Coordinates of C-alpha atoms and ligand atoms in Angstrom, one line a residue:
M1 CA 40.0 -11.9 -4.9
A2 CA 39.1 -9.9 -1.8
E3 CA 35.8 -7.5 -3.4
S4 CA 34.8 -4.1 -2.2
S5 CA 31.9 -3.1 0.7
R6 CA 31.4 0.0 -1.1
L7 CA 27.9 -0.7 -2.7
N8 CA 25.5 0.7 -0.2
P9 CA 23.4 -3.0 0.2
A10 CA 20.5 -1.3 0.9
I11 CA 20.6 0.5 -2.0
W12 CA 21.9 -2.6 -4.5
P13 CA 20.7 -5.9 -5.4
A14 CA 22.3 -8.5 -2.8
N15 CA 24.4 -10.4 -5.7
A16 CA 26.4 -6.4 -7.0
S17 CA 29.8 -6.0 -6.1
Q18 CA 32.5 -3.6 -7.3
W19 CA 35.9 -5.1 -7.8
E20 CA 38.1 -3.8 -5.2
K21 CA 40.9 -2.8 -7.9
S22 CA 39.5 -2.5 -11.5
G23 CA 36.5 -0.6 -9.8
E24 CA 34.1 -3.3 -12.1
L25 CA 30.9 -3.6 -11.4
T26 CA 29.6 -7.6 -10.8
I27 CA 25.6 -8.2 -10.8
G28 CA 24.6 -12.1 -10.3
G29 CA 28.0 -13.1 -10.8
I30 CA 29.1 -11.1 -14.6
K31 CA 30.8 -8.4 -15.5
S32 CA 28.8 -4.8 -16.2
S33 CA 31.4 -4.4 -19.2
Q34 CA 30.7 -8.2 -20.2
L35 CA 26.8 -7.3 -20.1
V36 CA 27.2 -4.0 -22.4
A37 CA 29.1 -6.2 -24.8
D38 CA 26.3 -8.5 -24.7
F39 CA 23.4 -6.6 -25.0
G40 CA 24.0 -2.9 -24.9
T41 CA 23.2 -0.1 -23.4
P42 CA 21.2 1.8 -21.7
A43 CA 19.8 -2.3 -19.7
F44 CA 18.1 -3.0 -16.9
I45 CA 19.8 -5.5 -15.3
L46 CA 18.0 -7.6 -12.8
D47 CA 19.5 -9.5 -9.9
E48 CA 16.8 -12.9 -10.1
A49 CA 18.2 -14.0 -6.9
D50 CA 17.5 -10.8 -5.0
F51 CA 14.0 -10.3 -6.7
R52 CA 12.8 -13.8 -5.4
A53 CA 14.2 -13.6 -1.9
R54 CA 12.8 -10.3 -1.6
A55 CA 9.6 -11.8 -3.0
I56 CA 10.1 -14.6 -0.5
K57 CA 10.5 -12.5 2.7
F58 CA 7.2 -11.0 2.3
R59 CA 5.3 -14.4 1.2
D60 CA 6.8 -15.5 4.8
A61 CA 6.8 -13.1 7.1
M62 CA 2.7 -12.9 6.6
H63 CA 2.5 -16.2 6.8
K64 CA 4.7 -16.0 9.9
F65 CA 2.2 -13.1 11.1
F66 CA -1.0 -13.9 9.4
G67 CA -0.9 -17.4 9.2
E68 CA -1.6 -19.8 6.1
N69 CA -4.3 -17.6 5.1
A70 CA -2.0 -14.8 4.4
H71 CA -1.1 -13.8 0.7
V72 CA 1.1 -11.8 -0.9
Y73 CA 0.0 -10.7 -4.3
Y74 CA 2.6 -8.5 -6.2
A75 CA 1.9 -5.2 -8.0
S76 CA 2.9 -6.1 -11.7
K77 CA 2.4 -2.0 -12.5
A78 CA 5.7 -1.8 -10.6
F79 CA 7.4 -4.5 -13.3
T80 CA 5.9 -7.3 -14.8
S81 CA 6.9 -10.1 -17.2
I82 CA 6.5 -13.5 -18.2
A83 CA 9.7 -15.1 -16.8
T84 CA 8.7 -12.6 -13.3
S85 CA 5.3 -13.9 -13.7
K86 CA 6.7 -17.3 -13.6
W87 CA 9.0 -17.1 -10.6
L88 CA 6.0 -15.7 -8.4
A89 CA 4.3 -18.8 -9.8
A90 CA 6.9 -21.2 -8.3
D91 CA 7.8 -19.2 -5.2
G92 CA 3.8 -19.3 -3.9
L93 CA 3.1 -16.0 -4.6
S94 CA -0.3 -14.0 -5.6
I95 CA -0.2 -11.5 -8.8
D96 CA -2.4 -8.3 -8.8
V97 CA -3.3 -6.4 -11.9
C98 CA -4.9 -3.5 -12.6
T99 CA -5.2 -2.9 -16.7
G100 CA -5.9 -6.2 -19.0
G101 CA -2.7 -5.6 -20.6
E102 CA -0.6 -6.6 -17.4
L103 CA -3.4 -9.8 -16.9
A104 CA -2.2 -10.8 -20.5
V105 CA 0.8 -11.4 -19.2
A106 CA -0.1 -13.2 -15.9
L107 CA -2.0 -15.6 -18.1
A108 CA 1.3 -15.8 -21.1
A109 CA 2.8 -16.7 -17.8
K110 CA 0.5 -19.4 -17.0
F111 CA 0.1 -17.9 -13.4
P112 CA -3.0 -19.5 -12.4
P113 CA -5.8 -17.2 -12.1
S114 CA -7.1 -18.6 -8.8
R115 CA -3.8 -16.1 -7.5
I116 CA -4.9 -13.2 -9.1
E117 CA -6.0 -10.4 -8.2
V118 CA -8.0 -7.0 -10.5
H119 CA -7.9 -3.5 -10.2
G120 CA -8.6 -0.3 -11.8
N121 CA -11.0 3.0 -11.4
N122 CA -12.0 2.4 -14.6
K123 CA -12.1 -1.2 -15.6
S124 CA -13.5 -2.0 -18.9
L125 CA -16.4 -4.1 -19.9
E126 CA -13.7 -6.2 -22.0
E127 CA -11.4 -6.8 -18.8
I128 CA -13.8 -7.1 -16.5
E129 CA -15.0 -9.7 -18.6
E130 CA -11.9 -11.3 -19.4
A131 CA -11.5 -11.3 -16.0
I132 CA -14.5 -13.5 -14.8
K133 CA -14.1 -15.8 -17.8
V134 CA -10.8 -16.8 -16.8
G135 CA -11.7 -16.9 -12.7
V136 CA -9.9 -14.2 -11.4
R137 CA -9.7 -14.6 -7.8
F138 CA -11.0 -11.4 -6.9
I139 CA -12.3 -8.1 -9.1
V140 CA -11.3 -4.7 -6.1
A141 CA -14.7 -3.3 -7.6
D142 CA -14.1 0.7 -7.2
S143 CA -17.4 2.2 -8.4
L144 CA -21.0 1.5 -7.7
I145 CA -21.4 2.1 -11.9
E146 CA -18.2 -0.9 -11.9
L147 CA -20.2 -2.5 -9.3
D148 CA -23.2 -2.8 -11.4
R149 CA -21.3 -3.7 -14.4
I150 CA -19.4 -6.5 -12.5
N151 CA -23.0 -7.6 -12.0
S152 CA -24.1 -7.9 -15.1
I153 CA -21.6 -9.4 -17.1
A154 CA -21.0 -12.7 -14.1
G155 CA -24.7 -13.1 -14.8
K156 CA -24.0 -13.3 -18.4
L157 CA -21.1 -15.7 -18.1
G158 CA -23.7 -17.5 -15.8
K159 CA -20.8 -17.2 -12.9
R160 CA -20.5 -15.5 -9.4
Q161 CA -17.9 -13.4 -8.9
S162 CA -15.5 -12.8 -6.1
I163 CA -14.9 -9.2 -5.3
L164 CA -13.5 -7.0 -2.7
L165 CA -14.4 -3.3 -2.2
R166 CA -11.8 -0.7 -2.5
L167 CA -11.9 1.4 0.7
T168 CA -10.7 5.1 0.9
P169 CA -10.4 5.3 4.7
G170 CA -8.9 9.4 5.1
I171 CA -5.6 8.1 5.5
S172 CA -2.8 11.6 4.7
A173 CA 0.3 9.0 4.2
H174 CA 3.3 10.7 4.0
T175 CA 4.7 10.5 0.4
H176 CA 4.8 12.6 -2.8
E177 CA 1.2 13.7 -3.8
S178 CA 1.0 11.7 -7.0
I179 CA 1.5 8.4 -5.3
A180 CA -0.3 9.1 -2.3
T181 CA -4.1 7.7 -2.8
A182 CA -6.5 7.1 0.4
H183 CA -6.7 10.6 1.2
E184 CA -10.5 11.6 0.3
D185 CA -10.0 13.7 -2.8
V186 CA -9.2 10.8 -5.0
K187 CA -10.5 9.4 -7.5
F188 CA -9.8 5.9 -6.1
G189 CA -12.5 3.6 -4.6
F190 CA -15.6 4.3 -1.1
S191 CA -14.8 6.9 1.4
I192 CA -15.7 4.6 4.7
A193 CA -16.1 9.4 6.0
S194 CA -19.3 10.2 4.0
G195 CA -20.8 6.6 3.6
A196 CA -20.1 5.4 0.2
A197 CA -18.7 2.3 1.1
M198 CA -21.4 1.5 3.5
L199 CA -23.6 1.8 0.4
A200 CA -21.5 0.2 -2.4
A201 CA -21.4 -3.0 0.1
V202 CA -24.8 -3.5 0.7
T203 CA -25.5 -3.1 -3.0
A204 CA -23.0 -5.7 -3.4
I205 CA -24.4 -8.0 -1.2
N206 CA -27.4 -7.4 -2.7
A207 CA -26.1 -8.0 -6.3
A208 CA -27.3 -11.8 -7.6
N209 CA -24.4 -12.6 -9.1
I210 CA -21.2 -11.2 -7.2
K211 CA -19.7 -13.0 -3.7
L212 CA -18.2 -9.8 -1.1
E213 CA -15.6 -11.2 0.2
G214 CA -13.6 -8.2 2.3
V215 CA -12.0 -4.9 1.8
H216 CA -9.2 -3.0 0.5
C217 CA -7.1 -0.1 0.4
H218 CA -4.1 1.0 -0.4
I219 CA -2.7 4.1 1.6
G220 CA 0.1 5.3 -1.5
S221 CA 3.5 4.6 -2.6
Q222 CA 7.4 4.8 -1.0
I223 CA 5.9 5.0 2.4
F224 CA 8.3 5.5 5.0
D225 CA 6.0 5.3 8.3
D226 CA 3.6 2.8 9.7
A227 CA 1.7 4.7 11.4
S228 CA -0.6 5.0 8.2
F229 CA -0.8 1.5 7.2
I230 CA -1.8 0.8 11.6
L231 CA -4.8 3.8 11.1
A232 CA -5.7 2.0 7.9
I233 CA -6.0 -1.1 9.3
E234 CA -7.7 -0.2 12.1
R235 CA -10.1 2.3 10.4
L236 CA -11.1 -1.2 7.9
V237 CA -11.7 -3.0 10.9
K238 CA -14.2 -1.1 12.3
F239 CA -16.4 -0.9 8.6
I240 CA -16.0 -4.2 8.6
A241 CA -17.4 -4.6 12.4
D242 CA -19.9 -1.9 11.3
L243 CA -21.4 -3.7 8.3
K244 CA -21.6 -6.9 10.8
K245 CA -23.4 -4.5 13.3
S246 CA -25.5 -3.2 10.7
H247 CA -26.1 -5.9 8.4
G248 CA -24.7 -8.9 10.0
I249 CA -22.7 -9.9 7.6
E250 CA -19.4 -10.4 8.6
L251 CA -16.7 -9.6 5.5
D252 CA -13.6 -12.6 6.6
H253 CA -10.9 -11.1 4.0
L254 CA -8.7 -8.1 4.5
D255 CA -6.3 -6.6 1.7
F256 CA -4.7 -3.0 2.4
G257 CA -2.5 -3.1 -0.9
G258 CA 1.3 -1.9 -1.2
G259 CA 3.7 0.8 -0.4
F260 CA 7.1 -0.2 1.6
G261 CA 9.3 2.5 0.8
I262 CA 12.9 1.5 0.5
S263 CA 16.1 3.3 -0.4
Y264 CA 17.2 4.8 -3.3
V265 CA 19.8 7.1 -1.5
D266 CA 22.7 7.0 1.2
G267 CA 20.6 8.2 4.1
D268 CA 17.3 6.4 2.9
D269 CA 15.6 4.6 5.7
P270 CA 12.7 2.5 4.9
M271 CA 10.7 0.2 7.5
D272 CA 11.8 -2.9 8.0
V273 CA 9.3 -5.6 6.7
E274 CA 9.2 -7.5 9.8
L275 CA 9.0 -4.9 11.9
V276 CA 6.1 -3.1 9.9
L277 CA 4.0 -6.6 9.4
E278 CA 4.1 -7.4 13.3
K279 CA 3.3 -4.0 14.1
I280 CA 0.6 -4.3 11.9
H281 CA -0.3 -7.5 13.2
H282 CA -1.0 -6.5 16.7
A283 CA -2.7 -3.3 15.7
L284 CA -5.3 -5.9 13.5
V285 CA -5.5 -8.4 16.3
T286 CA -6.7 -5.7 19.3
Q287 CA -8.6 -4.0 17.6
C288 CA -10.8 -7.2 15.8
A289 CA -11.0 -7.6 19.7
K290 CA -12.3 -4.7 20.1
F291 CA -14.7 -4.6 17.3
E292 CA -15.8 -8.2 18.1
I293 CA -15.4 -10.0 15.5
N294 CA -13.1 -12.5 13.9
I295 CA -9.6 -11.8 12.2
P296 CA -9.9 -11.8 8.7
A297 CA -7.3 -13.2 5.8
I298 CA -4.5 -10.9 5.2
A299 CA -3.7 -10.0 2.0
I300 CA -0.5 -6.9 0.7
E301 CA 0.7 -6.1 -2.3
P302 CA 3.4 -5.0 -2.5
G303 CA 5.1 -4.1 -5.8
R304 CA 8.5 -1.4 -5.2
A305 CA 9.4 -3.0 -2.6
I306 CA 10.8 -6.1 -4.1
V307 CA 11.4 -5.2 -7.8
G308 CA 12.9 -1.8 -6.8
P309 CA 16.2 -2.9 -4.9
S310 CA 16.8 -6.1 -7.3
M311 CA 17.2 -4.1 -10.5
V312 CA 20.3 -1.7 -11.7
T313 CA 19.9 0.1 -14.6
L314 CA 23.6 0.7 -17.1
Y315 CA 23.9 3.2 -19.1
Q316 CA 26.7 4.3 -21.0
I317 CA 28.2 8.2 -21.2
G318 CA 27.6 10.3 -24.6
T319 CA 28.8 13.3 -24.0
V320 CA 30.5 15.8 -21.3
K321 CA 30.2 19.5 -20.8
D322 CA 31.6 21.8 -18.2
V323 CA 28.5 24.5 -18.2
V324 CA 29.8 28.1 -15.8
L325 CA 27.4 28.8 -14.2
E326 CA 25.6 32.4 -13.0
D327 CA 27.9 32.3 -10.1
G328 CA 31.2 31.3 -11.0
K329 CA 30.7 27.7 -10.5
T330 CA 31.0 24.7 -12.8
R331 CA 28.9 22.2 -13.2
T332 CA 30.0 19.4 -15.6
Y333 CA 26.4 17.7 -17.6
I334 CA 26.8 14.2 -18.0
S335 CA 24.4 13.4 -20.7
V336 CA 24.0 9.2 -20.6
D337 CA 22.2 6.8 -23.9
G338 CA 19.0 7.1 -22.2
G339 CA 17.2 9.5 -19.8
M340 CA 13.5 10.4 -19.3
S341 CA 11.9 7.8 -21.3
D342 CA 13.5 4.8 -19.1
N343 CA 13.1 6.9 -15.7
I344 CA 10.4 9.5 -15.5
R345 CA 10.7 9.8 -11.6
P346 CA 13.1 12.4 -11.6
S347 CA 10.9 14.3 -13.6
L348 CA 7.6 13.2 -11.9
Y349 CA 8.1 12.9 -8.7
G350 CA 11.6 14.5 -8.0
A351 CA 13.0 11.0 -7.0
Q352 CA 16.2 11.3 -6.2
Y353 CA 19.1 8.3 -7.5
S354 CA 22.6 7.4 -6.8
A355 CA 25.0 6.5 -9.3
V356 CA 28.4 4.6 -9.4
L357 CA 31.4 4.6 -12.3
A358 CA 30.9 1.2 -13.4
N359 CA 33.7 -0.2 -15.7
R360 CA 37.3 1.3 -14.2
I361 CA 38.2 3.3 -11.1
S362 CA 39.3 6.7 -10.8
S363 CA 40.6 8.1 -8.3
A364 CA 40.0 11.8 -9.7
P365 CA 38.9 14.5 -7.4
L366 CA 34.9 14.8 -7.4
T367 CA 33.3 17.3 -9.0
S368 CA 29.7 18.9 -8.9
S369 CA 28.1 16.9 -11.4
R370 CA 24.2 16.3 -13.2
L371 CA 23.6 13.0 -15.1
V372 CA 20.9 14.3 -17.9
G373 CA 19.2 11.9 -20.3
K374 CA 19.3 12.8 -24.5
H375 CA 15.9 14.0 -24.7
C376 CA 15.3 17.5 -26.5
E377 CA 14.0 18.3 -22.8
T378 CA 16.1 20.5 -20.1
G379 CA 14.2 18.2 -17.5
D380 CA 15.0 15.2 -19.0
I381 CA 17.8 15.2 -15.7
I382 CA 18.2 11.3 -13.9
I383 CA 20.3 12.8 -11.1
R384 CA 20.2 16.3 -11.2
D385 CA 23.2 17.3 -8.2
I386 CA 26.0 14.5 -8.0
A387 CA 29.7 14.1 -7.1
L388 CA 31.4 12.3 -9.9
P389 CA 34.7 11.6 -11.1
S390 CA 36.5 14.7 -13.1
D391 CA 37.7 12.0 -15.9
L392 CA 34.7 10.5 -17.1
V393 CA 34.5 10.4 -20.8
P394 CA 32.7 9.2 -23.5
G395 CA 32.5 5.4 -23.5
D396 CA 32.4 5.1 -19.4
V397 CA 29.4 3.7 -17.9
L398 CA 27.7 4.7 -14.8
A399 CA 25.3 2.6 -13.1
I400 CA 22.1 3.3 -11.1
P401 CA 20.6 0.9 -8.4
A402 CA 17.5 0.4 -7.4
T403 CA 15.9 1.0 -11.1
G404 CA 13.3 -2.4 -10.8
A405 CA 9.6 -0.2 -9.5
Y406 CA 8.3 2.3 -12.4
G407 CA 11.3 2.4 -14.4
R408 CA 10.6 -0.1 -17.5
S409 CA 6.8 -0.2 -16.4
L410 CA 6.8 4.0 -16.9
A411 CA 9.3 3.7 -20.1
S412 CA 7.9 5.6 -23.3
N413 CA 9.0 5.7 -26.2
Y414 CA 9.6 10.0 -26.1
N415 CA 11.5 11.4 -29.0
H416 CA 10.9 7.8 -30.8
I417 CA 13.7 6.2 -28.1
L418 CA 14.0 2.1 -28.5
R419 CA 12.9 1.2 -25.1
P420 CA 15.7 -0.7 -23.2
P421 CA 15.6 -4.5 -22.5
V422 CA 15.5 -6.3 -19.0
I423 CA 18.4 -9.4 -18.9
A424 CA 17.9 -11.5 -15.7
V425 CA 21.1 -12.5 -14.4
R426 CA 21.9 -15.0 -12.1
D427 CA 25.4 -17.2 -10.7
G428 CA 27.4 -16.1 -13.9
A429 CA 24.6 -16.4 -17.1
A430 CA 22.6 -13.8 -18.1
K431 CA 19.3 -13.9 -19.7
I432 CA 17.4 -11.5 -22.1
I433 CA 13.9 -11.2 -20.4
I434 CA 12.6 -8.5 -22.4
R435 CA 14.1 -7.7 -25.3
R436 CA 15.5 -4.3 -26.6
E437 CA 13.3 -2.9 -28.9
K438 CA 13.6 -1.9 -32.7
I439 CA 13.0 0.9 -35.1
S440 CA 11.0 -2.0 -36.6
D441 CA 9.0 -2.4 -32.8
L442 CA 8.3 1.3 -34.2
L443 CA 7.6 1.4 -37.7
A444 CA 5.0 -1.4 -37.2
L445 CA 2.3 0.6 -36.3
E446 CA 2.9 2.9 -38.6
E447 CA -0.2 2.7 -41.3
G448 CA 1.6 5.3 -43.4
Ligands
LIG1 N1 -1.9 -1.7 -5.2 C1 -2.6 -1.0 -5.7 C2 -3.8 -0.5 -5.5 C3 -2.1 0.4 -6.3 O1 -2.3 1.7 -6.6 C4 -0.3 0.3 -6.0 C5 0.8 1.1 -6.8 C6 0.6 -0.9 -5.4 C7 -0.6 -2.5 -5.2 C8 2.1 -1.0 -4.9 O2 2.9 -0.4 -4.6 P1 4.4 -0.1 -4.1 O3 3.9 -1.3 -3.3 O4 4.8 -0.6 -5.0 O5 4.2 0.9 -3.7 N2 4.5 5.2 -10.4 C9 4.8 5.4 -8.7 C10 4.6 4.9 -8.3 C11 2.3 4.3 -8.3 C12 2.1 3.5 -7.4 C13 0.9 3.4 -7.9 N3 0.0 2.9 -7.1 C14 6.7 6.0 -8.6 O6 7.3 5.5 -9.6 O7 6.9 6.4 -7.8

């Protein structure tokens, strides 16, 4: 049977397709009707092969341009689980965590601590101690208070902890304000421009139980322009050179974080990863030559660009209602069985998504619709404006692509909704990697 190519490959997982005749969406070789019958809705469906291929693509591209010393730290915050951590371990990636919780998941997956990096602007003493005890590769230090804490906890444990310094290169990357992280007025890191970064470097160098190995920055998330990355590299290299000049110490690690943008809707035009890395490599080589320093080992921390496009959310429609607007036009409100508790991104960042009818074909005319959740809040909108078939009925299944990043990981229990499961699919087999929450999970926290 011929498959249609009506799904935009820039938005959907590689192994998703929609059958020409029935209109049924298939992911990882499994029909959505089967997934709905077996696992219910809402559910996150993760295309394992797609996730792993994207991770491997980053790994290989980094090795190609920056050599075998280059590392890809997958950003757990985008989505983490024991299963995905095991895949990343097997596929030779590293992991970044920013809390004890994310570290616990990586360790539960037996992820090698020597390939884990720890972030956070306010790590607790317990988080720092655990990280040092298990032997993580780097703690990325974010403040002078934290340098002091790392030094004293490492000393108490009889260890010398390798660190990177999180620097603020003073760049306004073009993205949503809440996810830009490297301009000056921000809570993260040490400012290069103000001199705070140099002071932190000297403090770290003088700390007996700290081994300062390099610098780090993260300029923001969902970035579409490579100029910001290149500027960040140039400023970090200059900082390494300035430190060498003033203190005779040459740092040999440079991690420029994550942030690679992805497509959510038709027309989004993210950068090609290989192309950006090639340009960054060029900028790095030029800048290192200019300032006469060795080329440092390079690391990146993509989250969204690996897991984002590899997941799809399946919802079932519960109600359909026509609302007459002030201008006399009609808008169809389509309510699904999830909403802002499994995808807060539209309300938090004005993020846009697309949707398809996943369980059948419809030749009904398209009508101006709004896709909303089931929460008691007007802002509980998944897609503000979308043209959907006018014959949608309760029980129809809608699939929203590109929900892998910051979907399940930002999920909440608002209105005591149960967080959806994550189902990994591959070659016609499905596996629950995070089960659906139960009412008993919620009640288990109650002390009554
Ligand atoms: N490294 C660091 C230090 C980060 O803070 C982040 C994201 C990443 C790496 C991964 O960035 P990515 O490659 O995924 O863009 N909740 C927001 C995104 C917040 C990003 C926070 N930091 C959203 O849903 O758009």
